[in-house]
mmCIF file of C-alpha atoms in Angstrom:
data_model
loop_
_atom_site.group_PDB
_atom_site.id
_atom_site.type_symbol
_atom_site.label_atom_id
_atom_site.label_comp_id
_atom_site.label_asym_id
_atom_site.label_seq_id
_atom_site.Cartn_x
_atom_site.Cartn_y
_atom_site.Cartn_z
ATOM 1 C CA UNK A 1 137.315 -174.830 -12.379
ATOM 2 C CA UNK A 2 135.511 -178.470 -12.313
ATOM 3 C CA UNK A 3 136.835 -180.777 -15.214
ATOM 4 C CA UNK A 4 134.616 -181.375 -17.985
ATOM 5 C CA UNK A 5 132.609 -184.584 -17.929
ATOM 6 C CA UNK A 6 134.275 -187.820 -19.586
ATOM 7 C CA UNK A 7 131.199 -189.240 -21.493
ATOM 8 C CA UNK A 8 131.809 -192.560 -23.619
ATOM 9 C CA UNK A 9 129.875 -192.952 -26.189
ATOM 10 C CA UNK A 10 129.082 -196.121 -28.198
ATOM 11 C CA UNK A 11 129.526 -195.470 -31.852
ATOM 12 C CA UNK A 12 129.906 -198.754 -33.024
ATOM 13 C CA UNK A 13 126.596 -198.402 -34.938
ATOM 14 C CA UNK A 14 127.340 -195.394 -36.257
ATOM 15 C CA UNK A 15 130.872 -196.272 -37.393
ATOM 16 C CA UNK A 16 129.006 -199.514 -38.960
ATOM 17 C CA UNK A 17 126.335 -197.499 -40.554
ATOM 18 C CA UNK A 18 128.671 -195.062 -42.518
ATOM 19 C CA UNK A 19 131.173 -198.222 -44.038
ATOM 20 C CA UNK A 20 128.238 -199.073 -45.270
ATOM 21 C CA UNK A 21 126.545 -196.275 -46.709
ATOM 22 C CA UNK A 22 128.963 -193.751 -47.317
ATOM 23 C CA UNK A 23 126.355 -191.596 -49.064
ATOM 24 C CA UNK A 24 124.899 -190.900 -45.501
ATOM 25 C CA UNK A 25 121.753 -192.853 -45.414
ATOM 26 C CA UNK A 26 122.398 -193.753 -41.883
ATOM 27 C CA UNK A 27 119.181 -194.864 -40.360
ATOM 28 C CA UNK A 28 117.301 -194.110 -37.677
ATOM 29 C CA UNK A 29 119.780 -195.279 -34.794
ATOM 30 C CA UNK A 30 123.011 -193.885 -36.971
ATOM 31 C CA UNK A 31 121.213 -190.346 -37.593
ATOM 32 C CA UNK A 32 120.021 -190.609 -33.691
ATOM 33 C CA UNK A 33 123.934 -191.197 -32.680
ATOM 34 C CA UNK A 34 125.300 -188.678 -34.961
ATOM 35 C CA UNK A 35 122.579 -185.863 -34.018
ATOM 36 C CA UNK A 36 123.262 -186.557 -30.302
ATOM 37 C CA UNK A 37 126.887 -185.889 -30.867
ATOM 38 C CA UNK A 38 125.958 -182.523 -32.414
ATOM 39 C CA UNK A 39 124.206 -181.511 -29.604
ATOM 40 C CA UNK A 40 126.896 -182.349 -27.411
ATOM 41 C CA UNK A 41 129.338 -180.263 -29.497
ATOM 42 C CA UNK A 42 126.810 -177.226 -29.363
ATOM 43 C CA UNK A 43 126.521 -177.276 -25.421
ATOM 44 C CA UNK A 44 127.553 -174.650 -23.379
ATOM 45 C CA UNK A 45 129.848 -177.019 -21.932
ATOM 46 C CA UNK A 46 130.219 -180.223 -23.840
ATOM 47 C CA UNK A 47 131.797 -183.024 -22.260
ATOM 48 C CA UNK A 48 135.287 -184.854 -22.759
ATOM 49 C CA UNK A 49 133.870 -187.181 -25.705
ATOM 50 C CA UNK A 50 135.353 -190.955 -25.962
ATOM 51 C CA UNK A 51 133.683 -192.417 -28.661
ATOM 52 C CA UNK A 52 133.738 -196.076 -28.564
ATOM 53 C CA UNK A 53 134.242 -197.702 -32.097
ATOM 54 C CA UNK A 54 135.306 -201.530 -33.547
ATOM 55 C CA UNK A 55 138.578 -202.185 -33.987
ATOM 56 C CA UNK A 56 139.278 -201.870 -37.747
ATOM 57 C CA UNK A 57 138.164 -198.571 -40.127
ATOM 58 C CA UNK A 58 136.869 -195.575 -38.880
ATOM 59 C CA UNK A 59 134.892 -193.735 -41.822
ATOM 60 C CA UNK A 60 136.288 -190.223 -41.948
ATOM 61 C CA UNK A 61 133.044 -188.462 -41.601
ATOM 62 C CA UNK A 62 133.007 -190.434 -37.750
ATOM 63 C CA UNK A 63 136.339 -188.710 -37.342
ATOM 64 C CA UNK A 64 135.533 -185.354 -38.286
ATOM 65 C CA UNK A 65 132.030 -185.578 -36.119
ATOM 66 C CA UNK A 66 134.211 -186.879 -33.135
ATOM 67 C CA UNK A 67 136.769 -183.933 -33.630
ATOM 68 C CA UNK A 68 134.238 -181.220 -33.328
ATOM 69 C CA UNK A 69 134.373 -181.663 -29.619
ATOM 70 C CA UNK A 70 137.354 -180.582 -27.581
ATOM 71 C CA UNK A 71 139.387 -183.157 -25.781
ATOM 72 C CA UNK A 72 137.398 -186.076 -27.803
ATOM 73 C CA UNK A 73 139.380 -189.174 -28.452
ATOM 74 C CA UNK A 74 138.624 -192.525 -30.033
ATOM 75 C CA UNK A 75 138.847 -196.038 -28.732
ATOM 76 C CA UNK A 76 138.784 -199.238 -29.963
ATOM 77 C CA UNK A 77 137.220 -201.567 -27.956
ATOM 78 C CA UNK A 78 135.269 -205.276 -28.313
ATOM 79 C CA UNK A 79 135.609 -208.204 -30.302
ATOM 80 C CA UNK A 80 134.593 -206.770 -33.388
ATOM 81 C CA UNK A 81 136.773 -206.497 -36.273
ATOM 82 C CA UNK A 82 139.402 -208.899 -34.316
ATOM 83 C CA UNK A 83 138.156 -211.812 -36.265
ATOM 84 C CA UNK A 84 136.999 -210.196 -39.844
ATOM 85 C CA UNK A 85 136.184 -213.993 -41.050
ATOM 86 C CA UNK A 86 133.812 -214.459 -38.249
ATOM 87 C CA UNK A 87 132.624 -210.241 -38.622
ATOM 88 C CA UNK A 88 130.845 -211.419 -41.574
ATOM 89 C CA UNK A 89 128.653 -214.004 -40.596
ATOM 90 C CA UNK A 90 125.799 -211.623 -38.948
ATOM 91 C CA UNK A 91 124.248 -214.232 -36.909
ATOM 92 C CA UNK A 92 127.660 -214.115 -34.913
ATOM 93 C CA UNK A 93 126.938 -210.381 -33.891
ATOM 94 C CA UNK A 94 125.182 -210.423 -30.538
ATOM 95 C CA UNK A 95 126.917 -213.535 -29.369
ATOM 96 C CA UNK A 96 130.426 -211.254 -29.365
ATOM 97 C CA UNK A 97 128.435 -208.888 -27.709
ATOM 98 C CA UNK A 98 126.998 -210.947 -25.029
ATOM 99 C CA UNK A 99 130.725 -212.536 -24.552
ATOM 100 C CA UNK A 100 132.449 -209.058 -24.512
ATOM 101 C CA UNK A 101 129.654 -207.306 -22.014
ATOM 102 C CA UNK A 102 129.849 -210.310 -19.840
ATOM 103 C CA UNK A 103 133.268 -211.525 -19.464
ATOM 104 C CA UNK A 104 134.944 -207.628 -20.488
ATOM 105 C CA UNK A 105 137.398 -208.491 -23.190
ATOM 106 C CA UNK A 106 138.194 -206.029 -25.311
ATOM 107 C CA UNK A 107 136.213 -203.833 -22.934
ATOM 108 C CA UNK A 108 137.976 -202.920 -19.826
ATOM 109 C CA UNK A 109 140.848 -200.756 -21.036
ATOM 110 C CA UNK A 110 138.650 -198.982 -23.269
ATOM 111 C CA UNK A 111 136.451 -197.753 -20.342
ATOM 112 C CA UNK A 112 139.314 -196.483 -17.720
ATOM 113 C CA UNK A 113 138.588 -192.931 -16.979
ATOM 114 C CA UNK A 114 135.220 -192.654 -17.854
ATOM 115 C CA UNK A 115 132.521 -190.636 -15.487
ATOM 116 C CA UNK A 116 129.805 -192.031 -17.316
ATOM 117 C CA UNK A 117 129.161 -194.611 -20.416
ATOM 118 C CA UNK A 118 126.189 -194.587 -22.712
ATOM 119 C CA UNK A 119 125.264 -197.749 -25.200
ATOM 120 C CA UNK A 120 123.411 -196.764 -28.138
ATOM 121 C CA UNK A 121 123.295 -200.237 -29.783
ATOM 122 C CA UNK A 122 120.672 -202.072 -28.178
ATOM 123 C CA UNK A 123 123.986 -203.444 -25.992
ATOM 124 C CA UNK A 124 123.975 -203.557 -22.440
ATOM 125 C CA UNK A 125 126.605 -201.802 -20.269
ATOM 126 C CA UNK A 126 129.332 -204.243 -19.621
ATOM 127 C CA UNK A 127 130.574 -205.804 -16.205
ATOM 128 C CA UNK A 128 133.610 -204.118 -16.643
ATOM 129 C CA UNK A 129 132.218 -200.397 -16.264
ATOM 130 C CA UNK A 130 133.000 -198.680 -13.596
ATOM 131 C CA UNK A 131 130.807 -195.251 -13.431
ATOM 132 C CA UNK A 132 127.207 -194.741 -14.261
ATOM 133 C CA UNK A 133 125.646 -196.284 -17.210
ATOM 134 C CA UNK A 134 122.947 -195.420 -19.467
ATOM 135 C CA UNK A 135 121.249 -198.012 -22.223
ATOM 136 C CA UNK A 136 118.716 -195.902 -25.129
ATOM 137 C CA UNK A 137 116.017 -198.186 -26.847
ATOM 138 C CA UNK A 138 115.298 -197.619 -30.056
ATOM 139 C CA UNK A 139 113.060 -200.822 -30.192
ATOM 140 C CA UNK A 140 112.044 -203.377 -28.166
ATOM 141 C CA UNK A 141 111.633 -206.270 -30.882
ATOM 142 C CA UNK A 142 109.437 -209.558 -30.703
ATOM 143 C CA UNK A 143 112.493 -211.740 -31.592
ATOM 144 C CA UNK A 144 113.572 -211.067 -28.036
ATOM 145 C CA UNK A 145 110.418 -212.042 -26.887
ATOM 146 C CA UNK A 146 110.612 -215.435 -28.897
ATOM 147 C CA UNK A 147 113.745 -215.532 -30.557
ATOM 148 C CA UNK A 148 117.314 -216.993 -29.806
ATOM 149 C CA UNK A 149 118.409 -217.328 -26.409
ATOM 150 C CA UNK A 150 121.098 -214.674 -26.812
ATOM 151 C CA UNK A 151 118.684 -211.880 -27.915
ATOM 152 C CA UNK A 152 117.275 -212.773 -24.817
ATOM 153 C CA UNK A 153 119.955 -212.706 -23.054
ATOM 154 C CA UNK A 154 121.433 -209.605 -24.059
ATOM 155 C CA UNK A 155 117.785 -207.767 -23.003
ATOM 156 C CA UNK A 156 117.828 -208.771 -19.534
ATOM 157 C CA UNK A 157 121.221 -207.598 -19.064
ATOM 158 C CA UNK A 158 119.975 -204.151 -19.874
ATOM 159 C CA UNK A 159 118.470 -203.722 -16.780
ATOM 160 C CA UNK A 160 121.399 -203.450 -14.798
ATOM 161 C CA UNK A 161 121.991 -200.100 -16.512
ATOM 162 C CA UNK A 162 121.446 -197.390 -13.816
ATOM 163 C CA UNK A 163 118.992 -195.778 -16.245
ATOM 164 C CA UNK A 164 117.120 -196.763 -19.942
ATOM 165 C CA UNK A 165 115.812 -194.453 -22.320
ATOM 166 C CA UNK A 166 113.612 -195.643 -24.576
ATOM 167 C CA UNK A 167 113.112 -193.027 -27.506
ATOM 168 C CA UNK A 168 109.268 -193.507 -27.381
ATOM 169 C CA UNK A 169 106.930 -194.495 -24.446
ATOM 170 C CA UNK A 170 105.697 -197.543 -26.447
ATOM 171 C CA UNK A 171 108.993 -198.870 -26.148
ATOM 172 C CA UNK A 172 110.000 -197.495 -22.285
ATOM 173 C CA UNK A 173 106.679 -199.474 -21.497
ATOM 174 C CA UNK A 174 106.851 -202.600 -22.977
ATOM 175 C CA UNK A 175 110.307 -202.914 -21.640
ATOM 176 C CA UNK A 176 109.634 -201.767 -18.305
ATOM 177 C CA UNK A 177 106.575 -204.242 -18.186
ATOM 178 C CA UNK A 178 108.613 -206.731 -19.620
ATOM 179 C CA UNK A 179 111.432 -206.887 -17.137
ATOM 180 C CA UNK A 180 109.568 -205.336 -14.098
ATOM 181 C CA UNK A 181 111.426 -202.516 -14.296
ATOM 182 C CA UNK A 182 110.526 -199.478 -11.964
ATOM 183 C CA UNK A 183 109.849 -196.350 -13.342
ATOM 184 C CA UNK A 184 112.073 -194.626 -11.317
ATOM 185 C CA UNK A 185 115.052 -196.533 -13.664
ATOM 186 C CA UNK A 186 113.412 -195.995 -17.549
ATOM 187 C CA UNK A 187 112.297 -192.957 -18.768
ATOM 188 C CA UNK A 188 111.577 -192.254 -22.451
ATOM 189 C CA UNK A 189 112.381 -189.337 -25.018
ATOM 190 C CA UNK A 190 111.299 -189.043 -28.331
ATOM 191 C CA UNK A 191 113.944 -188.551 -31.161
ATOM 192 C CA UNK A 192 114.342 -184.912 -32.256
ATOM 193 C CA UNK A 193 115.309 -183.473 -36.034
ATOM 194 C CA UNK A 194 116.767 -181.132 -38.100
ATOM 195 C CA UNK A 195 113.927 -178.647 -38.237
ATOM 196 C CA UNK A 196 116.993 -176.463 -40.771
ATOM 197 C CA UNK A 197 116.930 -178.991 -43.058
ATOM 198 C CA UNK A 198 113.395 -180.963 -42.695
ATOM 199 C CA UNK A 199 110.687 -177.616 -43.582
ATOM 200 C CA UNK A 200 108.132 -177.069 -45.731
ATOM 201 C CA UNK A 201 109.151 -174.253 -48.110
ATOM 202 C CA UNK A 202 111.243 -175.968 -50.866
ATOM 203 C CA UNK A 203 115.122 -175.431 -51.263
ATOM 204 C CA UNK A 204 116.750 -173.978 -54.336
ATOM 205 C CA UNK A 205 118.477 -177.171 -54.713
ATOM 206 C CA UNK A 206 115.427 -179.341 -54.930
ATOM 207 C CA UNK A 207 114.558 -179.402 -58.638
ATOM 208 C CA UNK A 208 118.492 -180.308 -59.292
ATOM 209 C CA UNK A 209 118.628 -183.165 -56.815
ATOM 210 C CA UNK A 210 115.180 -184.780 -58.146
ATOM 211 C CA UNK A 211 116.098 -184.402 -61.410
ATOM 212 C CA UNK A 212 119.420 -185.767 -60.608
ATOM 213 C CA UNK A 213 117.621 -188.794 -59.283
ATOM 214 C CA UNK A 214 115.791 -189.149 -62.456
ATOM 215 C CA UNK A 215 111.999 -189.021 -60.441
ATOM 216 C CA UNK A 216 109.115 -188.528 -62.088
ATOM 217 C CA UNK A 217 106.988 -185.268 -61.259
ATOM 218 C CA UNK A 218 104.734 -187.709 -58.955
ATOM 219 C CA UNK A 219 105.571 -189.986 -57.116
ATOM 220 C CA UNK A 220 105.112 -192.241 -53.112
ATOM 221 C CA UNK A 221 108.121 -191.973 -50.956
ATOM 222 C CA UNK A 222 109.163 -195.191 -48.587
ATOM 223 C CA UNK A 223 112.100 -194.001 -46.555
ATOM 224 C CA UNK A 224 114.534 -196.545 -45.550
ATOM 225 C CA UNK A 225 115.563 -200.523 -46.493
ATOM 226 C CA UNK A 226 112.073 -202.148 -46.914
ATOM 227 C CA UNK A 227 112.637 -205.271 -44.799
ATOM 228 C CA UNK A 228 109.654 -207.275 -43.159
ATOM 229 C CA UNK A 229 108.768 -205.362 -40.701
ATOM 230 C CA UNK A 230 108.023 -202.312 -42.826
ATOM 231 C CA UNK A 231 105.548 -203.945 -44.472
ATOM 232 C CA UNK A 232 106.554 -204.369 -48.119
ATOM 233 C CA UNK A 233 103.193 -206.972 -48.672
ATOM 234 C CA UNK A 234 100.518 -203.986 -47.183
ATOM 235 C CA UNK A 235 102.216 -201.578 -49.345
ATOM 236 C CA UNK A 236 102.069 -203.687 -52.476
ATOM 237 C CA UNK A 237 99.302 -205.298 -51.957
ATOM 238 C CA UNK A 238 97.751 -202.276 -51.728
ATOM 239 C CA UNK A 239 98.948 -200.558 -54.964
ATOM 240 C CA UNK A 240 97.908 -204.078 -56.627
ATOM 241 C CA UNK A 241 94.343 -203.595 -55.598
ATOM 242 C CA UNK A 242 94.106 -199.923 -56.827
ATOM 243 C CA UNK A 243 95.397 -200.964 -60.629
ATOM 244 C CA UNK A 244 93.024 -203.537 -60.124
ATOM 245 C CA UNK A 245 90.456 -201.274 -59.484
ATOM 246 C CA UNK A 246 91.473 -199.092 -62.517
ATOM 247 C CA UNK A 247 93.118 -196.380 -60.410
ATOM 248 C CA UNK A 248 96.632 -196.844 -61.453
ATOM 249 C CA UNK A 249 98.951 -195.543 -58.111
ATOM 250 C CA UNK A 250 102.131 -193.215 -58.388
ATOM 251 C CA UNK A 251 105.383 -195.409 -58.381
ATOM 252 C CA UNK A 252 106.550 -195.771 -55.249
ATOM 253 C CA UNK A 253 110.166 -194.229 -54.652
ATOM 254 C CA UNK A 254 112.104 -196.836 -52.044
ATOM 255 C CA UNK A 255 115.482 -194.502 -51.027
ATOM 256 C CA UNK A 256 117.581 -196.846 -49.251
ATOM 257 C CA UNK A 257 120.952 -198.956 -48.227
ATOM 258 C CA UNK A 258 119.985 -202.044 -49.787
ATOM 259 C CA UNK A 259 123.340 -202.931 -50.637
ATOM 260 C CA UNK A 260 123.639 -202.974 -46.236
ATOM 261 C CA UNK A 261 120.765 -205.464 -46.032
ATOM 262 C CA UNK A 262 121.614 -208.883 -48.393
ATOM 263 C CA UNK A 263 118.544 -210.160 -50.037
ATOM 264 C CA UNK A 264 116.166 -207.479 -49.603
ATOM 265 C CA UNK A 265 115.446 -206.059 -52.854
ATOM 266 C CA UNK A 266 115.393 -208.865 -54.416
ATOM 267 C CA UNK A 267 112.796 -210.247 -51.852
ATOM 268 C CA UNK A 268 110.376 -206.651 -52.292
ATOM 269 C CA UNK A 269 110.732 -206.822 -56.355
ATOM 270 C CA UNK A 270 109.375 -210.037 -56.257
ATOM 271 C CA UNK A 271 106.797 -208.799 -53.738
ATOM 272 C CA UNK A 272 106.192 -206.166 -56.181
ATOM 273 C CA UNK A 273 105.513 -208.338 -59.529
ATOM 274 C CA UNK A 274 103.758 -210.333 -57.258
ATOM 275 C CA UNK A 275 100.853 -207.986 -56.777
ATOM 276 C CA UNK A 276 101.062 -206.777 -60.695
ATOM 277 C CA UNK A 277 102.896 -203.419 -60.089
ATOM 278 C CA UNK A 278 107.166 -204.258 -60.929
ATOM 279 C CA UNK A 279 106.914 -201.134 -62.741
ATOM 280 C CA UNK A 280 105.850 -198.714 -59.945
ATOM 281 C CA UNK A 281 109.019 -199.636 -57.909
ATOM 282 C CA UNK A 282 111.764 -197.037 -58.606
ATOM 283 C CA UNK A 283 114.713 -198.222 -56.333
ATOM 284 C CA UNK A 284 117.567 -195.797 -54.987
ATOM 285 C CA UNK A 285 119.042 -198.720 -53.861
ATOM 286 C CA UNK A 286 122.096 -196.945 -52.125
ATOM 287 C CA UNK A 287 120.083 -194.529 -50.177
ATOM 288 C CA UNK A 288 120.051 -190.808 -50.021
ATOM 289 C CA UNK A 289 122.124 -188.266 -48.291
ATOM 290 C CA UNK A 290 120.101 -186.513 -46.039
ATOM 291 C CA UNK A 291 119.716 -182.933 -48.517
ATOM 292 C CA UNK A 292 118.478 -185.471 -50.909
ATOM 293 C CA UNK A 293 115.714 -187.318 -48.323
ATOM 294 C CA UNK A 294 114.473 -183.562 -47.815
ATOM 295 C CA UNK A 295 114.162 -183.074 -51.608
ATOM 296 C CA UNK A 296 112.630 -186.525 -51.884
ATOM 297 C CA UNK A 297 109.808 -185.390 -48.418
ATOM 298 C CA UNK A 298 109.141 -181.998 -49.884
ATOM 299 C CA UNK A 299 108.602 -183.439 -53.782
ATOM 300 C CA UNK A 300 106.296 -186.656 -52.762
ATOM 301 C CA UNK A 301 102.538 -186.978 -53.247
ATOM 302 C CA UNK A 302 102.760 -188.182 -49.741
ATOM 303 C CA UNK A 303 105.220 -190.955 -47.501
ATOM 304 C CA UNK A 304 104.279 -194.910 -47.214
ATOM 305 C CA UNK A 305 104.774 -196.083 -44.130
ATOM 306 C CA UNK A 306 102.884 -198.840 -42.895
ATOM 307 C CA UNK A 307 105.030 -200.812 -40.404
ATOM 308 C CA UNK A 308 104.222 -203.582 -38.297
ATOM 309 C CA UNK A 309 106.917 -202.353 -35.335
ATOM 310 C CA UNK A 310 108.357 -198.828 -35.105
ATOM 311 C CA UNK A 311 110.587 -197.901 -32.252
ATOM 312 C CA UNK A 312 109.922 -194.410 -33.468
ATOM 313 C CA UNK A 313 109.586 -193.935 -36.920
ATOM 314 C CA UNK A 314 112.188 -190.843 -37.866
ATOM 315 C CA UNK A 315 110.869 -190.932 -41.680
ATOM 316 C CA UNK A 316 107.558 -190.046 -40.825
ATOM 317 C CA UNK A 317 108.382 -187.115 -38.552
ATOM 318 C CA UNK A 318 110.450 -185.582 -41.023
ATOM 319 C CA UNK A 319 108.436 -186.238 -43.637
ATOM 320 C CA UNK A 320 105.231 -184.198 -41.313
ATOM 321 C CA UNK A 321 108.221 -181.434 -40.929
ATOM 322 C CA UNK A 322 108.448 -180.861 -45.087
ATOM 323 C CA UNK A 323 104.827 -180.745 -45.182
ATOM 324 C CA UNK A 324 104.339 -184.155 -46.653
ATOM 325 C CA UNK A 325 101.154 -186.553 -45.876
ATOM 326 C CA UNK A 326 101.879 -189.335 -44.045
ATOM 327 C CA UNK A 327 100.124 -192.623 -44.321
ATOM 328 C CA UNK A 328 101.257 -194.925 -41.188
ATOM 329 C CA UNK A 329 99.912 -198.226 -39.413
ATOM 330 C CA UNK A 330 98.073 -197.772 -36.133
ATOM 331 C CA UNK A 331 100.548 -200.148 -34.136
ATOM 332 C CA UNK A 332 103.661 -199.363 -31.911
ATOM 333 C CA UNK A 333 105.138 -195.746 -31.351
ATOM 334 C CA UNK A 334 103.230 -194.619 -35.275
ATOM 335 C CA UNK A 335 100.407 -193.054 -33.604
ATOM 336 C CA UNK A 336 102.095 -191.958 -30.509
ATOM 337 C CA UNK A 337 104.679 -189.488 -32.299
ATOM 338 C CA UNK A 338 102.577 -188.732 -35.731
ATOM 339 C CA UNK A 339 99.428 -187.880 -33.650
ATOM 340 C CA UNK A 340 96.428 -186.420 -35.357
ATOM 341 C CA UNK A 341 98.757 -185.237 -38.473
ATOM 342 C CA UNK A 342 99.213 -189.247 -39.744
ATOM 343 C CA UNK A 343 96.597 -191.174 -41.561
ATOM 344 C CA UNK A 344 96.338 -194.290 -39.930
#
């Protein structure tokens, strides 16, 4: 009888996104890494799982996903959570990485024994690996284009991954082109879903959770921390025209981990009173769990989601899957996975 597979997995991300939100409003990369874990647990044969983590806290949901998989262990591995004073300062976060990948501290004993290593995090597989490696996209940003050296740095070094999946062909192509990359080495699969929890016909729970949230009966759903990128200045902008116009909107419901992202709500209220409509913002400013985002899909006049860059864009696929309209920008992977079903 052959062995099982020893797959490592990066859930640093993951492990991240939970400290953070404990409620479970994860984003797209966290929900990604936990529904790929899932999957493996369902397969026929699922693989010996080594989940790579920080050094420091692992949030006990983590733990439990991790466990559902015979033979699974956890490893520390990286700089991360070594230094907690330097942890903090953000801008410090792909430097470690870039040091770690390169040089392998904190890397090499956490990889012995593995027959193959996948990086979830937008990392690329360190020097120190010694089986085959696979790097998924979930975005291929324009600060690595034009930003900091490191950023940059840290992309190229992708390459040397023995295959990259980008989770949308915008993204597989604009890396591949990019980097010259043959497309014998990238390949790109779109994110899946939940389809048992993301449906049309509402849940028996539903009414309770909305209520619970204190919603009014109408209202626009934006899924997910409004940084820059998703556009908080369209969407407001917007609604400011239409009271201007005398066609006063819905408030718009924002469900996410602001608490995760410093500065941000105060940066889209002001954004908000800025175009005359403070008092159409209703804030769940520590997310949803994700029975709640279906309750908050199913019950919406229809989802917001105008971004300038989208990897993927998770929200408005499950949002399509409850039923709900979707309005979306015409740029990056928006069109590609909402197809004739989003209003661009």
């Amino acid at each position: 009888m052959t062995a099982p597979l020893r797959l490592g997995l990066d859930l640093r991300w993951l492990q991240r996104a939970w400290l953070k939100a404990p409620t479970g409003a994860l984003g797209g990369m966290g929900i990604f890494a936990q529904n790929l874990v899932r999957g493996l647990a369902e397969a026929e044969e699922p693989p010996r799982l080594v989940a790579l983590v920080d050094h420091g806290p692992v949030p006990e949901p983590l733990t439990t996903l991790v466990a559902a998989i015979p033979g699974s262990e956890i490893r520390a591995c990286g700089l991360s959570g070594l230094w907690p004073r330097m942890d903090r300062r953000r801008k410090y976060a792909h430097l470690m990485h870039l040091i770690e990948t390169e040089s392998g501290f904190g890397m090499a004993r956490a990889l012995r024994g593995l027959d193959v290593l996948h990086m979830l995090d937008h990392t690329p597989p360190p020097r120190a690996a010694r089986c085959p490696t696979v790097v998924t996209l979930h975005e291929f940003y324009d600060w690595v284009r034009q930003g900091w050296a490191v950023y940059r740095a840290l992309c190229r070094r992708m390459t040397r991954a023995d295959e990259v999946v980008g989770v949308s062909a915008v993204v597989a192509e604009d890396f591949a082109a990019h980097h010259a990359l043959g497309r014998t080495r990238i390949s790109h699969v779109h994110n899946g879903i939940d389809l048992s929890r993301f449906e049309p016909e509402a849940g028996r729970g539903d009414g309770e959770r909305l209520r619970g949230l204190g919603l009014p009966a109408r209202y626009l759903l934006h899924a997910g921390v409004m940084t820059h990128r998703k556009n908080p200045e369209g969407i407001f902008g917007a609604m400011g025209r239409l009271r201007a116009e005398g066609l006063d909107p819905p408030p718009l419901v924002s469900a996410g981990a602001y608490g995760a992202v410093p500065g941000a709500l105060a940066t889209i209220r002001g954004i908000a009173a800025a175009n005359g409509v403070a008092d159409r913002l209703i804030v769940l400013e520590k997310g949803a769990s994700p029975d709640e985002m279906a309750s908050l899909y199913r019950g919406a006049v229809g989802l917001v989601f105008p971004s300038h860059t989208e990897g993927f864009g998770l929200p408005a696929v499950e949002a399509l899957a409850c039923g709900t309209p979707c309005v979306v920008s015409n740029r990056s992977a928006l069109p590609e996975v909402t197809g004739d079903l989003g209003i661009l």
